[in-house]
Amino acid sequence: MKLITVKNYDEMSQKASSFILDLIQSKENPVLGLATGSTPEGLYRYLIEAYKEGKASFQHVTTFNLDEYVGIERADANSYYSFMQENFFKHVDISPSQTFLPNGKAADLQAECEDYEQLISNASQIDIQVLGLGLNGHIGFNEPGTPFSIRTHVVDLEESTREANSRFFESIDEVPTQAITMGIGTIMESKMILLLVSGEQKAEALVRLFTNEVSEEFPASILQNHPNVVIIADEAASKHLSK
Ligand code: F6R
């Protein structure tokens, strides 16, 4: 795992955008794995800016998001589908038919997971998978204890995850209890993983990422076994890492 330390959230976002822009400028049909949450918002702003300045086009880009809540409509402001429209897709020239998220309202969730896996494998391989880091070490919504080999599946969200995400909802009771997430097995097949970590509240989790043995109790620890991981962390998040 390669660690790049930057000053703050803005630098983290800009640096992350440079990896994505390099990819889409050098590859004909790039495939991106994307995340939601607070961490990648700045990255998306930089990508939109590059598009508006005529420095990048997303016309030939395909995207797969990590996850989606179960039980909320795509049109709901809290769906990850809406998050991606608002924070990225609607501002650039990406084709809607090339942006994929699991459908958390599918009648048959198991079939939805299998279809999502099929779509990813049809696209061959994710070139860069963007990840945020959960306070409990989750990646995607793969909570502690999730088998490393698992593919896209339905998860029960931990209370701590629902609490962390309740900031986007009126109250914690509105936070869905389940989600569909790409599995760790799926994530690990990406060519490159770009893990973004910002803020003091992630400092503990970042230490664990480097010091934990590879264990399902701390899902992100599996990244130690991936051949091409770049972690971009700001000063606040990396404050407990020994220099
Ligand atoms: C989001 C996702 C989650 C988040 C993680 C960090 O699609 O899969 O793993 O990346 O919960 O969330 P933030 O960035 O809000 O701190």
PDB file of C-alpha atoms and ligand atoms in Angstrom:
ATOM      1  CA  MET A   1       0.000   0.000   0.000  1.00  0.00           C
ATOM      2  CA  LYS A   2       1.373   3.359  -0.965  1.00  0.00           C
ATOM      3  CA  LEU A   3       0.540   6.260   1.335  1.00  0.00           C
ATOM      4  CA  ILE A   4       0.377   9.836   0.090  1.00  0.00           C
ATOM      5  CA  THR A   5      -0.060  12.383   2.864  1.00  0.00           C
ATOM      6  CA  VAL A   6      -1.530  15.748   1.967  1.00  0.00           C
ATOM      7  CA  LYS A   7      -2.398  18.831   3.944  1.00  0.00           C
ATOM      8  CA  ASN A   8      -6.158  18.826   3.980  1.00  0.00           C
ATOM      9  CA  TYR A   9      -9.408  17.614   2.442  1.00  0.00           C
ATOM     10  CA  ASP A  10      -9.067  19.865  -0.583  1.00  0.00           C
ATOM     11  CA  GLU A  11      -5.579  18.594  -1.429  1.00  0.00           C
ATOM     12  CA  MET A  12      -6.747  15.021  -0.932  1.00  0.00           C
ATOM     13  CA  SER A  13      -9.594  15.622  -3.362  1.00  0.00           C
ATOM     14  CA  GLN A  14      -7.387  17.275  -5.952  1.00  0.00           C
ATOM     15  CA  LYS A  15      -4.742  14.567  -5.744  1.00  0.00           C
ATOM     16  CA  ALA A  16      -7.411  11.873  -6.094  1.00  0.00           C
ATOM     17  CA  SER A  17      -8.824  13.629  -9.149  1.00  0.00           C
ATOM     18  CA  SER A  18      -5.406  13.578 -10.795  1.00  0.00           C
ATOM     19  CA  PHE A  19      -5.357   9.752 -10.692  1.00  0.00           C
ATOM     20  CA  ILE A  20      -8.820   9.561 -12.259  1.00  0.00           C
ATOM     21  CA  LEU A  21      -8.050  12.189 -14.888  1.00  0.00           C
ATOM     22  CA  ASP A  22      -4.803  10.455 -15.857  1.00  0.00           C
ATOM     23  CA  LEU A  23      -6.753   7.248 -16.345  1.00  0.00           C
ATOM     24  CA  ILE A  24      -9.552   8.699 -18.444  1.00  0.00           C
ATOM     25  CA  GLN A  25      -7.119  10.652 -20.578  1.00  0.00           C
ATOM     26  CA  SER A  26      -4.998   7.583 -21.299  1.00  0.00           C
ATOM     27  CA  LYS A  27      -7.503   4.748 -21.607  1.00  0.00           C
ATOM     28  CA  GLU A  28     -10.140   4.327 -24.289  1.00  0.00           C
ATOM     29  CA  ASN A  29     -12.973   2.847 -22.219  1.00  0.00           C
ATOM     30  CA  PRO A  30     -12.075   3.304 -18.579  1.00  0.00           C
ATOM     31  CA  VAL A  31     -14.121   1.710 -15.826  1.00  0.00           C
ATOM     32  CA  LEU A  32     -14.407   3.476 -12.492  1.00  0.00           C
ATOM     33  CA  GLY A  33     -15.655   2.117  -9.198  1.00  0.00           C
ATOM     34  CA  LEU A  34     -17.200   4.952  -7.202  1.00  0.00           C
ATOM     35  CA  ALA A  35     -18.167   5.677  -3.623  1.00  0.00           C
ATOM     36  CA  THR A  36     -20.638   8.006  -1.940  1.00  0.00           C
ATOM     37  CA  GLY A  37     -20.444   9.710   1.465  1.00  0.00           C
ATOM     38  CA  SER A  38     -18.615  12.839   2.522  1.00  0.00           C
ATOM     39  CA  THR A  39     -15.154  11.665   1.516  1.00  0.00           C
ATOM     40  CA  PRO A  40     -15.397  11.715  -2.312  1.00  0.00           C
ATOM     41  CA  GLU A  41     -17.538  14.869  -2.694  1.00  0.00           C
ATOM     42  CA  GLY A  42     -14.475  17.045  -3.235  1.00  0.00           C
ATOM     43  CA  LEU A  43     -13.046  14.579  -5.740  1.00  0.00           C
ATOM     44  CA  TYR A  44     -16.262  14.837  -7.758  1.00  0.00           C
ATOM     45  CA  ARG A  45     -16.087  18.631  -7.626  1.00  0.00           C
ATOM     46  CA  TYR A  46     -12.587  18.520  -9.147  1.00  0.00           C
ATOM     47  CA  LEU A  47     -13.715  16.113 -11.862  1.00  0.00           C
ATOM     48  CA  ILE A  48     -16.654  18.383 -12.721  1.00  0.00           C
ATOM     49  CA  GLU A  49     -14.308  21.358 -12.853  1.00  0.00           C
ATOM     50  CA  ALA A  50     -11.967  19.519 -15.232  1.00  0.00           C
ATOM     51  CA  TYR A  51     -14.953  18.720 -17.460  1.00  0.00           C
ATOM     52  CA  LYS A  52     -16.193  22.322 -17.430  1.00  0.00           C
ATOM     53  CA  GLU A  53     -12.746  23.580 -18.319  1.00  0.00           C
ATOM     54  CA  GLY A  54     -12.673  21.190 -21.283  1.00  0.00           C
ATOM     55  CA  LYS A  55      -9.846  19.124 -19.798  1.00  0.00           C
ATOM     56  CA  ALA A  56     -11.799  15.889 -19.479  1.00  0.00           C
ATOM     57  CA  SER A  57     -14.684  14.031 -21.045  1.00  0.00           C
ATOM     58  CA  PHE A  58     -16.596  11.196 -19.399  1.00  0.00           C
ATOM     59  CA  GLN A  59     -18.297  10.097 -22.619  1.00  0.00           C
ATOM     60  CA  HIS A  60     -16.491   6.786 -22.741  1.00  0.00           C
ATOM     61  CA  VAL A  61     -16.391   6.157 -19.007  1.00  0.00           C
ATOM     62  CA  THR A  62     -18.371   3.399 -17.303  1.00  0.00           C
ATOM     63  CA  THR A  63     -18.984   3.580 -13.558  1.00  0.00           C
ATOM     64  CA  PHE A  64     -20.062   1.118 -10.891  1.00  0.00           C
ATOM     65  CA  ASN A  65     -20.974   2.369  -7.464  1.00  0.00           C
ATOM     66  CA  LEU A  66     -20.096   0.393  -4.389  1.00  0.00           C
ATOM     67  CA  ASP A  67     -23.456   0.357  -2.748  1.00  0.00           C
ATOM     68  CA  GLU A  68     -27.060   1.458  -2.342  1.00  0.00           C
ATOM     69  CA  TYR A  69     -29.528   1.423   0.529  1.00  0.00           C
ATOM     70  CA  VAL A  70     -32.256  -1.198   0.460  1.00  0.00           C
ATOM     71  CA  GLY A  71     -35.840   0.016   0.500  1.00  0.00           C
ATOM     72  CA  ILE A  72     -35.547   3.599  -0.642  1.00  0.00           C
ATOM     73  CA  GLU A  73     -36.587   4.825  -4.066  1.00  0.00           C
ATOM     74  CA  ARG A  74     -33.922   6.018  -6.464  1.00  0.00           C
ATOM     75  CA  ALA A  75     -35.735   9.372  -6.571  1.00  0.00           C
ATOM     76  CA  ASP A  76     -35.422   9.739  -2.779  1.00  0.00           C
ATOM     77  CA  ALA A  77     -32.885  12.449  -1.946  1.00  0.00           C
ATOM     78  CA  ASN A  78     -31.074  10.030   0.367  1.00  0.00           C
ATOM     79  CA  SER A  79     -30.558   7.271  -2.176  1.00  0.00           C
ATOM     80  CA  TYR A  80     -27.016   6.844  -3.394  1.00  0.00           C
ATOM     81  CA  TYR A  81     -28.478   7.055  -6.887  1.00  0.00           C
ATOM     82  CA  SER A  82     -29.563  10.647  -6.118  1.00  0.00           C
ATOM     83  CA  PHE A  83     -26.264  11.383  -4.425  1.00  0.00           C
ATOM     84  CA  MET A  84     -24.378  10.441  -7.583  1.00  0.00           C
ATOM     85  CA  GLN A  85     -26.694  12.441  -9.845  1.00  0.00           C
ATOM     86  CA  GLU A  86     -26.439  15.529  -7.685  1.00  0.00           C
ATOM     87  CA  ASN A  87     -22.753  15.372  -6.865  1.00  0.00           C
ATOM     88  CA  PHE A  88     -21.351  14.166 -10.148  1.00  0.00           C
ATOM     89  CA  PHE A  89     -23.267  12.631 -13.036  1.00  0.00           C
ATOM     90  CA  LYS A  90     -25.665  15.442 -13.922  1.00  0.00           C
ATOM     91  CA  HIS A  91     -22.773  17.900 -14.210  1.00  0.00           C
ATOM     92  CA  VAL A  92     -20.686  15.965 -16.750  1.00  0.00           C
ATOM     93  CA  ASP A  93     -21.129  14.315 -20.152  1.00  0.00           C
ATOM     94  CA  ILE A  94     -21.308  10.746 -18.856  1.00  0.00           C
ATOM     95  CA  SER A  95     -23.935   8.580 -20.517  1.00  0.00           C
ATOM     96  CA  PRO A  96     -26.681   7.562 -18.027  1.00  0.00           C
ATOM     97  CA  SER A  97     -26.673   4.090 -19.544  1.00  0.00           C
ATOM     98  CA  GLN A  98     -23.032   3.701 -18.465  1.00  0.00           C
ATOM     99  CA  THR A  99     -23.526   4.553 -14.778  1.00  0.00           C
ATOM    100  CA  PHE A 100     -24.463   1.611 -12.611  1.00  0.00           C
ATOM    101  CA  LEU A 101     -25.649   1.350  -9.018  1.00  0.00           C
ATOM    102  CA  PRO A 102     -27.400  -1.586  -7.390  1.00  0.00           C
ATOM    103  CA  ASN A 103     -31.170  -1.116  -7.200  1.00  0.00           C
ATOM    104  CA  GLY A 104     -32.185  -1.200  -3.540  1.00  0.00           C
ATOM    105  CA  LYS A 105     -35.856  -1.410  -4.490  1.00  0.00           C
ATOM    106  CA  ALA A 106     -35.503  -4.532  -6.634  1.00  0.00           C
ATOM    107  CA  ALA A 107     -38.248  -7.084  -5.965  1.00  0.00           C
ATOM    108  CA  ASP A 108     -35.681  -9.874  -5.813  1.00  0.00           C
ATOM    109  CA  LEU A 109     -32.599  -8.526  -4.030  1.00  0.00           C
ATOM    110  CA  GLN A 110     -30.616 -11.730  -4.478  1.00  0.00           C
ATOM    111  CA  ALA A 111     -31.142 -11.634  -8.241  1.00  0.00           C
ATOM    112  CA  GLU A 112     -30.218  -7.942  -8.211  1.00  0.00           C
ATOM    113  CA  CYS A 113     -26.865  -8.785  -6.562  1.00  0.00           C
ATOM    114  CA  GLU A 114     -26.165 -11.483  -9.136  1.00  0.00           C
ATOM    115  CA  ASP A 115     -27.091  -9.157 -12.011  1.00  0.00           C
ATOM    116  CA  TYR A 116     -24.800  -6.468 -10.629  1.00  0.00           C
ATOM    117  CA  GLU A 117     -21.879  -8.898 -10.497  1.00  0.00           C
ATOM    118  CA  GLN A 118     -22.638  -9.894 -14.088  1.00  0.00           C
ATOM    119  CA  LEU A 119     -22.610  -6.255 -15.212  1.00  0.00           C
ATOM    120  CA  ILE A 120     -19.228  -5.711 -13.580  1.00  0.00           C
ATOM    121  CA  SER A 121     -17.742  -8.779 -15.185  1.00  0.00           C
ATOM    122  CA  ASN A 122     -19.190  -7.779 -18.582  1.00  0.00           C
ATOM    123  CA  ALA A 123     -17.240  -4.542 -18.245  1.00  0.00           C
ATOM    124  CA  SER A 124     -14.095  -6.682 -17.789  1.00  0.00           C
ATOM    125  CA  GLN A 125     -12.344  -5.033 -14.832  1.00  0.00           C
ATOM    126  CA  ILE A 126     -12.645  -1.908 -12.713  1.00  0.00           C
ATOM    127  CA  ASP A 127      -9.572   0.205 -13.458  1.00  0.00           C
ATOM    128  CA  ILE A 128      -9.731   2.382 -10.356  1.00  0.00           C
ATOM    129  CA  GLN A 129     -11.970   1.711  -7.398  1.00  0.00           C
ATOM    130  CA  VAL A 130     -12.448   4.726  -5.140  1.00  0.00           C
ATOM    131  CA  LEU A 131     -13.022   3.848  -1.494  1.00  0.00           C
ATOM    132  CA  GLY A 132     -13.788   5.744   1.684  1.00  0.00           C
ATOM    133  CA  LEU A 133     -12.993   4.216   5.063  1.00  0.00           C
ATOM    134  CA  GLY A 134     -15.652   3.430   7.651  1.00  0.00           C
ATOM    135  CA  LEU A 135     -14.869   4.190  11.281  1.00  0.00           C
ATOM    136  CA  ASN A 136     -15.161   0.456  11.948  1.00  0.00           C
ATOM    137  CA  GLY A 137     -12.945  -0.386   8.972  1.00  0.00           C
ATOM    138  CA  HIS A 138     -15.779  -1.107   6.561  1.00  0.00           C
ATOM    139  CA  ILE A 139     -15.163  -0.704   2.852  1.00  0.00           C
ATOM    140  CA  GLY A 140     -18.273  -0.424   0.753  1.00  0.00           C
ATOM    141  CA  PHE A 141     -20.803  -1.639   3.301  1.00  0.00           C
ATOM    142  CA  ASN A 142     -18.777  -4.712   4.139  1.00  0.00           C
ATOM    143  CA  GLU A 143     -19.058  -4.576   7.895  1.00  0.00           C
ATOM    144  CA  PRO A 144     -16.671  -6.303  10.340  1.00  0.00           C
ATOM    145  CA  GLY A 145     -16.991 -10.068  10.142  1.00  0.00           C
ATOM    146  CA  THR A 146     -17.868 -10.130   6.422  1.00  0.00           C
ATOM    147  CA  PRO A 147     -16.053 -12.960   4.606  1.00  0.00           C
ATOM    148  CA  PHE A 148     -13.271 -11.649   2.380  1.00  0.00           C
ATOM    149  CA  SER A 149     -14.390 -13.832  -0.515  1.00  0.00           C
ATOM    150  CA  ILE A 150     -17.926 -12.443  -0.662  1.00  0.00           C
ATOM    151  CA  ARG A 151     -19.339 -10.906  -3.873  1.00  0.00           C
ATOM    152  CA  THR A 152     -22.146  -8.346  -4.186  1.00  0.00           C
ATOM    153  CA  HIS A 153     -24.636  -9.073  -1.419  1.00  0.00           C
ATOM    154  CA  VAL A 154     -27.282  -7.683   0.930  1.00  0.00           C
ATOM    155  CA  VAL A 155     -25.962  -6.528   4.309  1.00  0.00           C
ATOM    156  CA  ASP A 156     -27.473  -5.585   7.635  1.00  0.00           C
ATOM    157  CA  LEU A 157     -25.937  -2.240   8.526  1.00  0.00           C
ATOM    158  CA  GLU A 158     -24.243  -1.959  11.904  1.00  0.00           C
ATOM    159  CA  GLU A 159     -25.831   0.460  14.357  1.00  0.00           C
ATOM    160  CA  SER A 160     -22.603   2.504  14.363  1.00  0.00           C
ATOM    161  CA  THR A 161     -22.784   2.831  10.561  1.00  0.00           C
ATOM    162  CA  ARG A 162     -26.447   3.880  10.694  1.00  0.00           C
ATOM    163  CA  GLU A 163     -25.551   6.416  13.333  1.00  0.00           C
ATOM    164  CA  ALA A 164     -22.623   7.783  11.309  1.00  0.00           C
ATOM    165  CA  ASN A 165     -24.895   8.107   8.259  1.00  0.00           C
ATOM    166  CA  SER A 166     -27.852   9.579  10.151  1.00  0.00           C
ATOM    167  CA  ARG A 167     -26.372  13.031   9.553  1.00  0.00           C
ATOM    168  CA  PHE A 168     -27.893  12.867   6.075  1.00  0.00           C
ATOM    169  CA  PHE A 169     -31.385  11.952   7.385  1.00  0.00           C
ATOM    170  CA  GLU A 170     -33.983  13.647   9.619  1.00  0.00           C
ATOM    171  CA  SER A 171     -33.403  11.032  12.312  1.00  0.00           C
ATOM    172  CA  ILE A 172     -31.635   7.701  12.784  1.00  0.00           C
ATOM    173  CA  ASP A 173     -34.984   5.904  12.480  1.00  0.00           C
ATOM    174  CA  GLU A 174     -35.089   6.896   8.828  1.00  0.00           C
ATOM    175  CA  VAL A 175     -31.690   5.362   8.034  1.00  0.00           C
ATOM    176  CA  PRO A 176     -32.277   2.068   6.219  1.00  0.00           C
ATOM    177  CA  THR A 177     -31.243  -1.070   8.071  1.00  0.00           C
ATOM    178  CA  GLN A 178     -29.941  -2.839   4.983  1.00  0.00           C
ATOM    179  CA  ALA A 179     -27.910  -2.106   1.879  1.00  0.00           C
ATOM    180  CA  ILE A 180     -26.630  -3.868  -1.213  1.00  0.00           C
ATOM    181  CA  THR A 181     -22.880  -3.671  -1.440  1.00  0.00           C
ATOM    182  CA  MET A 182     -20.183  -4.840  -3.773  1.00  0.00           C
ATOM    183  CA  GLY A 183     -18.398  -7.623  -1.922  1.00  0.00           C
ATOM    184  CA  ILE A 184     -14.805  -7.567  -0.778  1.00  0.00           C
ATOM    185  CA  GLY A 185     -14.060 -10.275  -3.347  1.00  0.00           C
ATOM    186  CA  THR A 186     -15.403  -7.937  -6.055  1.00  0.00           C
ATOM    187  CA  ILE A 187     -13.537  -4.882  -4.762  1.00  0.00           C
ATOM    188  CA  MET A 188     -10.247  -6.793  -4.570  1.00  0.00           C
ATOM    189  CA  GLU A 189     -10.420  -7.616  -8.292  1.00  0.00           C
ATOM    190  CA  SER A 190     -10.075  -3.933  -9.222  1.00  0.00           C
ATOM    191  CA  LYS A 191      -6.798  -3.086 -10.947  1.00  0.00           C
ATOM    192  CA  MET A 192      -6.117  -0.227  -8.602  1.00  0.00           C
ATOM    193  CA  ILE A 193      -7.670   0.947  -5.363  1.00  0.00           C
ATOM    194  CA  LEU A 194      -7.708   4.582  -4.347  1.00  0.00           C
ATOM    195  CA  LEU A 195      -8.554   4.890  -0.667  1.00  0.00           C
ATOM    196  CA  LEU A 196      -9.325   8.393   0.544  1.00  0.00           C
ATOM    197  CA  VAL A 197      -9.124   9.239   4.237  1.00  0.00           C
ATOM    198  CA  SER A 198      -9.799  12.637   5.704  1.00  0.00           C
ATOM    199  CA  GLY A 199     -10.335  14.066   9.168  1.00  0.00           C
ATOM    200  CA  GLU A 200      -9.333  13.339  12.706  1.00  0.00           C
ATOM    201  CA  GLN A 201     -12.235  10.986  13.309  1.00  0.00           C
ATOM    202  CA  LYS A 202     -10.646   8.557  10.814  1.00  0.00           C
ATOM    203  CA  ALA A 203      -7.174   8.659  12.411  1.00  0.00           C
ATOM    204  CA  GLU A 204      -7.743   5.566  14.560  1.00  0.00           C
ATOM    205  CA  ALA A 205      -9.091   3.545  11.636  1.00  0.00           C
ATOM    206  CA  LEU A 206      -6.119   4.550   9.488  1.00  0.00           C
ATOM    207  CA  VAL A 207      -3.658   3.321  12.134  1.00  0.00           C
ATOM    208  CA  ARG A 208      -5.532   0.038  12.276  1.00  0.00           C
ATOM    209  CA  LEU A 209      -5.347  -0.276   8.503  1.00  0.00           C
ATOM    210  CA  PHE A 210      -1.563  -0.296   8.712  1.00  0.00           C
ATOM    211  CA  THR A 211      -1.066  -2.186  11.962  1.00  0.00           C
ATOM    212  CA  ASN A 212      -3.924  -4.690  12.098  1.00  0.00           C
ATOM    213  CA  GLU A 213      -3.225  -8.189  10.948  1.00  0.00           C
ATOM    214  CA  VAL A 214      -5.312  -9.018   7.889  1.00  0.00           C
ATOM    215  CA  SER A 215      -8.560  -9.950   9.578  1.00  0.00           C
ATOM    216  CA  GLU A 216     -12.244  -9.975   8.711  1.00  0.00           C
ATOM    217  CA  GLU A 217     -12.807  -8.104  11.963  1.00  0.00           C
ATOM    218  CA  PHE A 218     -11.303  -5.046  10.259  1.00  0.00           C
ATOM    219  CA  PRO A 219     -12.427  -5.352   6.630  1.00  0.00           C
ATOM    220  CA  ALA A 220     -10.087  -2.702   5.178  1.00  0.00           C
ATOM    221  CA  SER A 221      -7.086  -4.750   6.380  1.00  0.00           C
ATOM    222  CA  ILE A 222      -7.570  -6.952   3.287  1.00  0.00           C
ATOM    223  CA  LEU A 223      -6.172  -4.070   1.239  1.00  0.00           C
ATOM    224  CA  GLN A 224      -2.733  -5.027   2.560  1.00  0.00           C
ATOM    225  CA  ASN A 225      -2.984  -8.009   0.178  1.00  0.00           C
ATOM    226  CA  HIS A 226      -3.865  -5.969  -2.914  1.00  0.00           C
ATOM    227  CA  PRO A 227      -0.931  -5.238  -5.257  1.00  0.00           C
ATOM    228  CA  ASN A 228      -1.940  -1.696  -6.193  1.00  0.00           C
ATOM    229  CA  VAL A 229      -3.422   0.413  -3.408  1.00  0.00           C
ATOM    230  CA  VAL A 230      -2.864   4.147  -3.113  1.00  0.00           C
ATOM    231  CA  ILE A 231      -4.055   5.782   0.096  1.00  0.00           C
ATOM    232  CA  ILE A 232      -4.426   9.539   0.093  1.00  0.00           C
ATOM    233  CA  ALA A 233      -4.795  10.802   3.648  1.00  0.00           C
ATOM    234  CA  ASP A 234      -4.822  14.311   5.008  1.00  0.00           C
ATOM    235  CA  GLU A 235      -2.801  15.484   7.997  1.00  0.00           C
ATOM    236  CA  ALA A 236      -5.671  15.142  10.438  1.00  0.00           C
ATOM    237  CA  ALA A 237      -6.348  11.542   9.439  1.00  0.00           C
ATOM    238  CA  SER A 238      -2.686  10.564   9.464  1.00  0.00           C
ATOM    239  CA  LYS A 239      -1.765  12.261  12.737  1.00  0.00           C
ATOM    240  CA  HIS A 240      -1.235   8.964  14.609  1.00  0.00           C
ATOM    241  CA  LEU A 241       0.867   7.355  11.891  1.00  0.00           C
ATOM    242  CA  SER A 242       4.534   7.249  12.755  1.00  0.00           C
ATOM    243  CA  LYS A 243       6.553   9.287  10.317  1.00  0.00           C
TER     244      LYS A 243
HETATM  245  C1  F6R B   1     -19.957   4.758   0.501  1.00  0.00           C
HETATM  246  C2  F6R B   1     -19.343   3.616   1.197  1.00  0.00           C
HETATM  247  C3  F6R B   1     -18.824   3.725   2.584  1.00  0.00           C
HETATM  248  C4  F6R B   1     -18.143   5.059   2.888  1.00  0.00           C
HETATM  249  C5  F6R B   1     -17.665   5.090   4.339  1.00  0.00           C
HETATM  250  C6  F6R B   1     -17.073   6.443   4.705  1.00  0.00           C
HETATM  251  O1  F6R B   1     -20.346   4.422  -0.804  1.00  0.00           O
HETATM  252  O2  F6R B   1     -19.308   2.572   0.652  1.00  0.00           O
HETATM  253  O3  F6R B   1     -17.913   2.681   2.812  1.00  0.00           O
HETATM  254  O4  F6R B   1     -17.066   5.243   2.027  1.00  0.00           O
HETATM  255  O5  F6R B   1     -18.747   4.828   5.191  1.00  0.00           O
HETATM  256  O6  F6R B   1     -18.095   7.394   4.654  1.00  0.00           O
HETATM  257  P1  F6R B   1     -17.774   8.966   4.692  1.00  0.00           P
HETATM  258  O7  F6R B   1     -17.007   9.291   3.468  1.00  0.00           O
HETATM  259  O8  F6R B   1     -19.121   9.632   4.696  1.00  0.00           O
HETATM  260  O9  F6R B   1     -16.989   9.181   5.939  1.00  0.00           O
END
